[in-house]
PDB file of C-alpha atoms in Angstrom:
ATOM      1  CA  UNK G   1     198.156  60.973  98.949  1.00 90.00           C
ATOM      2  CA  UNK G   2     195.918  57.884  98.859  1.00 95.00           C
ATOM      3  CA  UNK G   3     195.275  55.818  95.751  1.00 97.00           C
ATOM      4  CA  UNK G   4     191.739  57.261  95.651  1.00 96.00           C
ATOM      5  CA  UNK G   5     193.173  60.781  95.657  1.00 97.00           C
ATOM      6  CA  UNK G   6     195.662  59.873  92.913  1.00 96.00           C
ATOM      7  CA  UNK G   7     192.808  58.378  90.875  1.00 96.00           C
ATOM      8  CA  UNK G   8     190.796  61.565  91.230  1.00 96.00           C
ATOM      9  CA  UNK G   9     193.803  63.755  90.373  1.00 96.00           C
ATOM     10  CA  UNK G  10     194.174  61.774  87.139  1.00 95.00           C
ATOM     11  CA  UNK G  11     190.556  62.573  86.292  1.00 96.00           C
ATOM     12  CA  UNK G  12     189.611  58.915  86.557  1.00 96.00           C
ATOM     13  CA  UNK G  13     187.044  56.910  88.487  1.00 96.00           C
ATOM     14  CA  UNK G  14     186.876  53.195  89.139  1.00 96.00           C
ATOM     15  CA  UNK G  15     184.508  51.618  86.623  1.00 97.00           C
ATOM     16  CA  UNK G  16     181.854  49.085  87.536  1.00 96.00           C
ATOM     17  CA  UNK G  17     183.298  45.591  87.675  1.00 96.00           C
ATOM     18  CA  UNK G  18     182.238  43.741  84.506  1.00 86.00           C
ATOM     19  CA  UNK G  19     179.967  40.739  84.940  1.00 86.00           C
ATOM     20  CA  UNK G  20     181.843  37.542  84.058  1.00 88.00           C
ATOM     21  CA  UNK G  21     180.798  35.813  80.844  1.00 79.00           C
ATOM     22  CA  UNK G  22     181.579  32.366  82.246  1.00 89.00           C
ATOM     23  CA  UNK G  23     181.964  30.286  85.374  1.00 94.00           C
ATOM     24  CA  UNK G  24     184.521  32.466  87.153  1.00 96.00           C
ATOM     25  CA  UNK G  25     184.701  35.556  89.346  1.00 97.00           C
ATOM     26  CA  UNK G  26     186.372  38.887  88.484  1.00 98.00           C
ATOM     27  CA  UNK G  27     188.651  38.660  91.542  1.00 98.00           C
ATOM     28  CA  UNK G  28     189.283  36.467  94.547  1.00 98.00           C
ATOM     29  CA  UNK G  29     191.153  36.943  97.783  1.00 98.00           C
ATOM     30  CA  UNK G  30     193.522  34.398  99.361  1.00 98.00           C
ATOM     31  CA  UNK G  31     194.933  35.734 102.611  1.00 97.00           C
ATOM     32  CA  UNK G  32     196.351  39.168 101.888  1.00 98.00           C
ATOM     33  CA  UNK G  33     196.634  38.556  98.139  1.00 98.00           C
ATOM     34  CA  UNK G  34     193.951  39.426  95.594  1.00 98.00           C
ATOM     35  CA  UNK G  35     194.054  37.793  92.164  1.00 98.00           C
ATOM     36  CA  UNK G  36     192.050  39.184  89.268  1.00 98.00           C
ATOM     37  CA  UNK G  37     190.761  37.399  86.232  1.00 98.00           C
ATOM     38  CA  UNK G  38     191.993  38.863  82.978  1.00 97.00           C
ATOM     39  CA  UNK G  39     190.237  42.165  82.330  1.00 98.00           C
ATOM     40  CA  UNK G  40     189.570  43.600  78.896  1.00 97.00           C
ATOM     41  CA  UNK G  41     189.567  47.258  77.833  1.00 98.00           C
ATOM     42  CA  UNK G  42     185.840  47.684  78.384  1.00 96.00           C
ATOM     43  CA  UNK G  43     184.320  51.140  78.694  1.00 96.00           C
ATOM     44  CA  UNK G  44     180.723  51.148  79.906  1.00 94.00           C
ATOM     45  CA  UNK G  45     180.512  47.451  79.069  1.00 93.00           C
ATOM     46  CA  UNK G  46     181.737  47.822  75.484  1.00 95.00           C
ATOM     47  CA  UNK G  47     185.191  47.003  74.108  1.00 97.00           C
ATOM     48  CA  UNK G  48     187.061  50.241  73.416  1.00 98.00           C
ATOM     49  CA  UNK G  49     188.687  48.652  70.338  1.00 98.00           C
ATOM     50  CA  UNK G  50     189.165  45.271  68.681  1.00 98.00           C
ATOM     51  CA  UNK G  51     191.730  43.388  66.632  1.00 98.00           C
ATOM     52  CA  UNK G  52     195.409  42.570  66.738  1.00 98.00           C
ATOM     53  CA  UNK G  53     198.280  45.007  67.046  1.00 98.00           C
ATOM     54  CA  UNK G  54     200.461  44.829  63.973  1.00 98.00           C
ATOM     55  CA  UNK G  55     203.022  47.633  63.800  1.00 96.00           C
ATOM     56  CA  UNK G  56     205.024  50.000  66.005  1.00 96.00           C
ATOM     57  CA  UNK G  57     202.411  52.646  65.156  1.00 97.00           C
ATOM     58  CA  UNK G  58     199.904  50.556  67.175  1.00 98.00           C
ATOM     59  CA  UNK G  59     201.885  50.862  70.436  1.00 98.00           C
ATOM     60  CA  UNK G  60     200.288  54.126  71.690  1.00 98.00           C
ATOM     61  CA  UNK G  61     196.790  52.765  70.987  1.00 98.00           C
ATOM     62  CA  UNK G  62     197.671  49.463  72.633  1.00 98.00           C
ATOM     63  CA  UNK G  63     199.155  51.221  75.669  1.00 98.00           C
ATOM     64  CA  UNK G  64     195.967  53.275  76.098  1.00 98.00           C
ATOM     65  CA  UNK G  65     193.904  50.080  75.905  1.00 98.00           C
ATOM     66  CA  UNK G  66     196.194  48.371  78.432  1.00 98.00           C
ATOM     67  CA  UNK G  67     195.669  51.340  80.758  1.00 98.00           C
ATOM     68  CA  UNK G  68     191.886  50.921  80.436  1.00 98.00           C
ATOM     69  CA  UNK G  69     192.112  47.173  81.058  1.00 98.00           C
ATOM     70  CA  UNK G  70     194.370  47.777  84.078  1.00 98.00           C
ATOM     71  CA  UNK G  71     191.855  50.238  85.522  1.00 98.00           C
ATOM     72  CA  UNK G  72     189.183  47.534  85.157  1.00 98.00           C
ATOM     73  CA  UNK G  73     191.502  45.062  86.901  1.00 98.00           C
ATOM     74  CA  UNK G  74     192.081  47.537  89.746  1.00 98.00           C
ATOM     75  CA  UNK G  75     188.298  47.905  90.104  1.00 98.00           C
ATOM     76  CA  UNK G  76     187.939  44.113  90.297  1.00 98.00           C
ATOM     77  CA  UNK G  77     190.716  43.891  92.895  1.00 98.00           C
ATOM     78  CA  UNK G  78     189.261  46.745  94.944  1.00 98.00           C
ATOM     79  CA  UNK G  79     185.867  45.027  94.968  1.00 98.00           C
ATOM     80  CA  UNK G  80     187.238  42.184  97.101  1.00 98.00           C
ATOM     81  CA  UNK G  81     190.068  44.032  98.867  1.00 98.00           C
ATOM     82  CA  UNK G  82     187.782  46.365 100.791  1.00 97.00           C
ATOM     83  CA  UNK G  83     188.132  49.316  98.447  1.00 97.00           C
ATOM     84  CA  UNK G  84     190.871  50.970  96.428  1.00 98.00           C
ATOM     85  CA  UNK G  85     192.717  52.332  99.450  1.00 98.00           C
ATOM     86  CA  UNK G  86     192.899  48.843 100.991  1.00 98.00           C
ATOM     87  CA  UNK G  87     195.273  47.807  98.186  1.00 98.00           C
ATOM     88  CA  UNK G  88     198.734  48.156  99.703  1.00 98.00           C
ATOM     89  CA  UNK G  89     200.949  46.872  96.899  1.00 98.00           C
ATOM     90  CA  UNK G  90     200.827  45.699  93.297  1.00 98.00           C
ATOM     91  CA  UNK G  91     202.720  42.418  93.189  1.00 98.00           C
ATOM     92  CA  UNK G  92     202.420  41.156  89.622  1.00 98.00           C
ATOM     93  CA  UNK G  93     200.926  42.210  86.300  1.00 98.00           C
ATOM     94  CA  UNK G  94     200.373  40.054  83.234  1.00 98.00           C
ATOM     95  CA  UNK G  95     199.487  41.816  79.998  1.00 98.00           C
ATOM     96  CA  UNK G  96     198.364  39.739  77.030  1.00 98.00           C
ATOM     97  CA  UNK G  97     198.646  41.482  73.674  1.00 98.00           C
ATOM     98  CA  UNK G  98     196.857  40.216  70.553  1.00 98.00           C
ATOM     99  CA  UNK G  99     199.783  40.419  68.152  1.00 98.00           C
ATOM    100  CA  UNK G 100     200.199  40.006  64.424  1.00 98.00           C
ATOM    101  CA  UNK G 101     203.213  37.965  63.291  1.00 97.00           C
ATOM    102  CA  UNK G 102     206.282  40.188  63.488  1.00 96.00           C
ATOM    103  CA  UNK G 103     204.885  42.492  66.206  1.00 98.00           C
ATOM    104  CA  UNK G 104     207.461  42.598  68.984  1.00 97.00           C
ATOM    105  CA  UNK G 105     206.456  45.672  71.001  1.00 98.00           C
ATOM    106  CA  UNK G 106     204.377  43.934  73.681  1.00 98.00           C
ATOM    107  CA  UNK G 107     206.470  45.552  76.428  1.00 98.00           C
ATOM    108  CA  UNK G 108     205.641  49.031  75.105  1.00 98.00           C
ATOM    109  CA  UNK G 109     201.942  48.180  75.137  1.00 98.00           C
ATOM    110  CA  UNK G 110     202.206  46.781  78.680  1.00 98.00           C
ATOM    111  CA  UNK G 111     203.743  50.062  79.844  1.00 98.00           C
ATOM    112  CA  UNK G 112     200.262  51.575  79.614  1.00 98.00           C
ATOM    113  CA  UNK G 113     199.131  49.297  82.444  1.00 98.00           C
ATOM    114  CA  UNK G 114     202.336  49.628  84.463  1.00 98.00           C
ATOM    115  CA  UNK G 115     202.415  53.411  84.233  1.00 98.00           C
ATOM    116  CA  UNK G 116     198.832  53.661  85.495  1.00 98.00           C
ATOM    117  CA  UNK G 117     199.585  51.415  88.477  1.00 98.00           C
ATOM    118  CA  UNK G 118     202.619  53.467  89.476  1.00 98.00           C
ATOM    119  CA  UNK G 119     200.593  56.685  89.065  1.00 97.00           C
ATOM    120  CA  UNK G 120     197.904  55.279  91.379  1.00 98.00           C
ATOM    121  CA  UNK G 121     200.029  53.565  94.025  1.00 98.00           C
ATOM    122  CA  UNK G 122     203.453  55.247  93.806  1.00 97.00           C
ATOM    123  CA  UNK G 123     206.347  52.970  94.725  1.00 98.00           C
ATOM    124  CA  UNK G 124     203.838  50.377  95.976  1.00 98.00           C
ATOM    125  CA  UNK G 125     202.641  50.168  92.358  1.00 98.00           C
ATOM    126  CA  UNK G 126     205.998  48.923  91.062  1.00 98.00           C
ATOM    127  CA  UNK G 127     205.620  45.259  90.204  1.00 98.00           C
ATOM    128  CA  UNK G 128     206.954  42.265  88.354  1.00 98.00           C
ATOM    129  CA  UNK G 129     205.429  41.860  84.923  1.00 98.00           C
ATOM    130  CA  UNK G 130     204.985  39.612  81.940  1.00 98.00           C
ATOM    131  CA  UNK G 131     204.033  41.019  78.536  1.00 98.00           C
ATOM    132  CA  UNK G 132     202.850  38.157  76.351  1.00 98.00           C
ATOM    133  CA  UNK G 133     202.042  38.186  72.660  1.00 98.00           C
ATOM    134  CA  UNK G 134     199.115  35.953  71.673  1.00 98.00           C
ATOM    135  CA  UNK G 135     197.263  35.204  68.436  1.00 98.00           C
ATOM    136  CA  UNK G 136     193.873  36.376  69.707  1.00 97.00           C
ATOM    137  CA  UNK G 137     191.978  37.250  72.880  1.00 98.00           C
ATOM    138  CA  UNK G 138     188.352  36.895  74.015  1.00 96.00           C
ATOM    139  CA  UNK G 139     185.843  39.030  72.091  1.00 96.00           C
ATOM    140  CA  UNK G 140     188.660  40.047  69.687  1.00 98.00           C
ATOM    141  CA  UNK G 141     190.123  42.343  72.363  1.00 98.00           C
ATOM    142  CA  UNK G 142     193.588  43.769  71.619  1.00 98.00           C
ATOM    143  CA  UNK G 143     194.770  43.446  75.252  1.00 98.00           C
ATOM    144  CA  UNK G 144     193.909  41.703  78.515  1.00 98.00           C
ATOM    145  CA  UNK G 145     195.369  42.517  81.942  1.00 98.00           C
ATOM    146  CA  UNK G 146     195.494  40.380  85.105  1.00 98.00           C
ATOM    147  CA  UNK G 147     196.804  41.555  88.478  1.00 98.00           C
ATOM    148  CA  UNK G 148     197.968  40.165  91.766  1.00 98.00           C
ATOM    149  CA  UNK G 149     197.812  42.768  94.533  1.00 98.00           C
ATOM    150  CA  UNK G 150     198.356  42.766  98.270  1.00 98.00           C
ATOM    151  CA  UNK G 151     195.570  44.101 100.463  1.00 98.00           C
ATOM    152  CA  UNK G 152     195.294  45.223 104.063  1.00 95.00           C
ATOM    153  CA  UNK G 153     193.776  42.731 106.474  1.00 82.00           C
TER     154      UNK G 153
END
């Protein structure tokens, strides 16, 4: 099954790539690697949620937001890779989590992004990852996801 078929079987579609709010691009290609800018959990151009994650009870919400942000990052990568099915491997994922002091479940939140990538790309979606707790993120977003993927020539 292709990534596009997996996406459809999950009941998902690639969203429109958000317009940058600064002097950068959503994704860029260097050889066979595509790097994305950090993507927020935007749905139809609006943040799905705001604020910091503070307790273990916030992990499911954070994971869902990381999944949304990862889908936006995949859309950005696909836009310069030649389409979703041109992405041949997910290399690296960085998930930033707006965390209250004492919140240590960033890895659980990041699983939302990782699980989506494996569901889309199978074994080629397995990647190295960093889950980083931060004080705040742009627009008061709870999570931000950046990818490095490999794309067909």
